[in-house]
Amino acid sequence: MDCLFCSIAAGDIPAKIIDSDDVSVAFLDIEPFQDGHTLVISRKHVTSVLDDDGELARISPMVTKVARRLVDSLGASGVNIMSNAGEVAGQSVHHLHIHVIPRYDREPGISAIRSTMPRRPIEEVAAIVTGDPHRK
Ligand code: AMP
Ligand code: ZN
């Protein structure tokens, strides 16, 4: 099957992976709303939460773990957690994924979920979140 996120989970397409386990993979979003915007995906191909028979529950520990790690490592004050299901909801990649979006005091509020400020380079964010200064 030709699926971008299955390919990332399989290691066939590079991504800034910050954590993974048997059921999930977490990697930095390539077009971050805010610095550290992360996607948590199921290893199993599921189209969305509307086509889900338990993957959301299985990947939820990783969502929580990643949310805490982003807050601790990047100095965020909170997170937004979101999953788009269906094109009408803005879903563009049809493989279950949860957006974990760190939020910073400088841009508070739900209307400021997408930053208008310049983003830090994704390599710099990956190095901070993973604790590996050589992380590319
Ligand atoms: P959605 O619009 O909810 O389907 O979210 C898909 C997300 O995947 C968007 O925020 C994209 O920026 C992100 N994305 C697309 N391609 C990649 C990629 N190769 N690596 C990381 N994130 C990606
Ligand atoms: Zn897939």
Short mmCIF file of C-alpha atoms and ligand atoms in Angstrom, two decimals:
data_model
loop_
_atom_site.label_atom_id
_atom_site.label_comp_id
_atom_site.label_asym_id
_atom_site.label_seq_id
_atom_site.Cartn_x
_atom_site.Cartn_y
_atom_site.Cartn_z
CA MET A 1 0.00 0.00 0.00
CA ASP A 2 1.27 3.47 -0.85
CA CYS A 3 1.01 5.34 2.46
CA LEU A 4 3.40 8.07 3.61
CA PHE A 5 3.05 7.33 7.32
CA CYS A 6 3.37 3.54 6.84
CA SER A 7 6.62 4.31 4.99
CA ILE A 8 7.85 6.51 7.85
CA ALA A 9 6.95 3.82 10.40
CA ALA A 10 8.84 1.24 8.32
CA GLY A 11 11.89 3.52 8.09
CA ASP A 12 11.62 3.77 4.30
CA ILE A 13 11.10 7.55 4.36
CA PRO A 14 13.18 9.69 6.77
CA ALA A 15 11.54 11.63 9.56
CA LYS A 16 12.62 13.33 12.77
CA ILE A 17 11.56 10.42 14.97
CA ILE A 18 11.67 11.36 18.65
CA ASP A 19 10.27 8.15 20.17
CA SER A 20 8.69 4.83 19.22
CA ASP A 21 7.43 1.57 20.69
CA ASP A 22 5.75 -1.61 19.46
CA VAL A 23 2.51 0.12 18.45
CA SER A 24 3.39 3.76 17.76
CA VAL A 25 5.92 6.16 16.26
CA ALA A 26 6.32 9.84 17.21
CA PHE A 27 8.02 12.29 14.85
CA LEU A 28 8.19 16.04 14.31
CA ASP A 29 5.67 17.53 11.90
CA ILE A 30 7.42 18.85 8.79
CA GLU A 31 5.25 22.01 8.80
CA PRO A 32 4.94 22.78 12.52
CA PHE A 33 2.18 25.00 13.82
CA GLN A 34 4.47 25.63 16.80
CA ASP A 35 8.04 24.48 17.60
CA GLY A 36 7.98 20.81 18.56
CA HIS A 37 4.66 20.02 16.83
CA THR A 38 4.70 16.21 16.84
CA LEU A 39 2.63 13.50 15.19
CA VAL A 40 1.99 10.22 16.98
CA ILE A 41 0.96 7.49 14.54
CA SER A 42 -0.09 3.88 14.87
CA ARG A 43 2.27 1.35 13.32
CA LYS A 44 -0.81 -0.42 12.00
CA HIS A 45 -2.47 1.23 9.02
CA VAL A 46 -5.78 2.68 10.15
CA THR A 47 -7.32 5.46 8.06
CA SER A 48 -8.53 7.65 10.92
CA VAL A 49 -10.26 7.52 14.31
CA LEU A 50 -13.48 6.84 12.35
CA ASP A 51 -11.96 3.59 11.03
CA ASP A 52 -10.43 2.52 14.31
CA ASP A 53 -10.84 -0.65 16.34
CA GLY A 54 -8.61 0.24 19.28
CA GLU A 55 -5.42 1.77 17.85
CA LEU A 56 -6.18 5.16 19.40
CA ALA A 57 -6.25 3.55 22.84
CA ARG A 58 -3.06 1.62 22.12
CA ILE A 59 -1.10 4.71 21.05
CA SER A 60 -2.46 6.95 23.81
CA PRO A 61 0.39 6.23 26.27
CA MET A 62 2.82 7.56 23.65
CA VAL A 63 0.66 10.69 23.20
CA THR A 64 0.88 11.40 26.93
CA LYS A 65 4.60 10.60 27.09
CA VAL A 66 5.38 12.87 24.13
CA ALA A 67 3.22 15.71 25.47
CA ARG A 68 5.11 15.72 28.78
CA ARG A 69 8.46 15.44 27.06
CA LEU A 70 7.76 18.39 24.75
CA VAL A 71 6.72 20.54 27.70
CA ASP A 72 9.79 19.55 29.73
CA SER A 73 12.37 19.83 26.94
CA LEU A 74 11.14 22.89 25.05
CA GLY A 75 9.79 24.98 27.89
CA ALA A 76 6.21 24.90 26.65
CA SER A 77 3.42 25.66 29.11
CA GLY A 78 0.75 23.38 27.64
CA VAL A 79 -0.28 21.34 24.61
CA ASN A 80 -3.13 21.00 22.16
CA ILE A 81 -3.96 17.41 21.16
CA MET A 82 -5.95 16.93 17.96
CA SER A 83 -6.81 14.32 15.33
CA ASN A 84 -8.38 15.22 12.00
CA ALA A 85 -10.67 12.57 10.47
CA GLY A 86 -11.88 13.01 6.90
CA GLU A 87 -11.02 15.63 4.32
CA VAL A 88 -13.85 17.86 5.58
CA ALA A 89 -11.96 18.04 8.89
CA GLY A 90 -8.69 18.88 7.16
CA GLN A 91 -7.17 15.39 7.12
CA SER A 92 -4.51 15.26 4.41
CA VAL A 93 -2.67 12.04 5.31
CA HIS A 94 -5.07 9.13 5.57
CA HIS A 95 -3.29 7.18 8.29
CA LEU A 96 -4.32 7.64 11.94
CA HIS A 97 -2.25 10.36 13.59
CA ILE A 98 -2.53 12.53 16.65
CA HIS A 99 -1.17 16.08 16.56
CA VAL A 100 0.59 17.05 19.78
CA ILE A 101 1.19 20.80 19.61
CA PRO A 102 3.25 22.44 22.35
CA ARG A 103 1.97 25.85 23.38
CA TYR A 104 4.04 28.76 24.60
CA ASP A 105 3.11 31.75 26.74
CA ARG A 106 4.04 34.18 23.95
CA GLU A 107 1.12 32.97 21.78
CA PRO A 108 -1.71 31.86 24.06
CA GLY A 109 -5.25 30.86 23.11
CA ILE A 110 -6.87 28.46 20.68
CA SER A 111 -7.02 31.04 17.88
CA ALA A 112 -3.20 31.24 17.99
CA ILE A 113 -2.72 27.49 17.56
CA ARG A 114 -0.91 28.14 14.28
CA SER A 115 2.01 30.45 14.91
CA THR A 116 2.61 33.60 12.90
CA MET A 117 6.12 33.86 14.33
CA PRO A 118 9.17 32.32 12.60
CA ARG A 119 9.77 28.66 13.52
CA ARG A 120 13.08 27.30 14.83
CA PRO A 121 14.89 24.92 12.43
CA ILE A 122 13.46 21.41 12.82
CA GLU A 123 16.99 19.96 13.30
CA GLU A 124 17.49 22.24 16.33
CA VAL A 125 14.15 21.20 17.83
CA ALA A 126 14.90 17.49 17.25
CA ALA A 127 18.25 17.86 19.05
CA ILE A 128 16.59 19.52 22.05
CA VAL A 129 13.69 17.07 22.38
CA THR A 130 15.82 13.95 21.95
CA GLY A 131 18.64 15.32 24.14
CA ASP A 132 21.07 14.38 21.36
CA PRO A 133 23.04 17.46 20.21
CA HIS A 134 24.16 15.59 17.09
CA ARG A 135 20.60 14.65 16.06
CA LYS A 136 19.96 15.61 12.43
P1 AMP B 1 -3.55 16.18 8.73
O1 AMP B 1 -3.72 17.40 7.90
O2 AMP B 1 -4.28 16.17 10.01
O3 AMP B 1 -3.78 14.92 7.89
O4 AMP B 1 -2.02 16.17 9.16
C1 AMP B 1 -1.00 15.70 8.36
C2 AMP B 1 0.26 16.34 8.86
O5 AMP B 1 1.35 15.62 8.33
C3 AMP B 1 0.45 17.80 8.46
O6 AMP B 1 0.54 18.63 9.62
C4 AMP B 1 1.76 17.78 7.65
O7 AMP B 1 2.56 18.91 7.88
C5 AMP B 1 2.41 16.51 8.15
N1 AMP B 1 3.34 15.87 7.23
C6 AMP B 1 3.15 15.63 5.90
N2 AMP B 1 4.22 14.99 5.39
C7 AMP B 1 5.11 14.83 6.41
C8 AMP B 1 6.41 14.25 6.51
N3 AMP B 1 7.03 13.70 5.45
N4 AMP B 1 7.04 14.28 7.70
C9 AMP B 1 6.44 14.85 8.77
N5 AMP B 1 5.21 15.40 8.75
C10 AMP B 1 4.55 15.40 7.58
ZN ZN B 2 -0.53 3.85 6.49
#
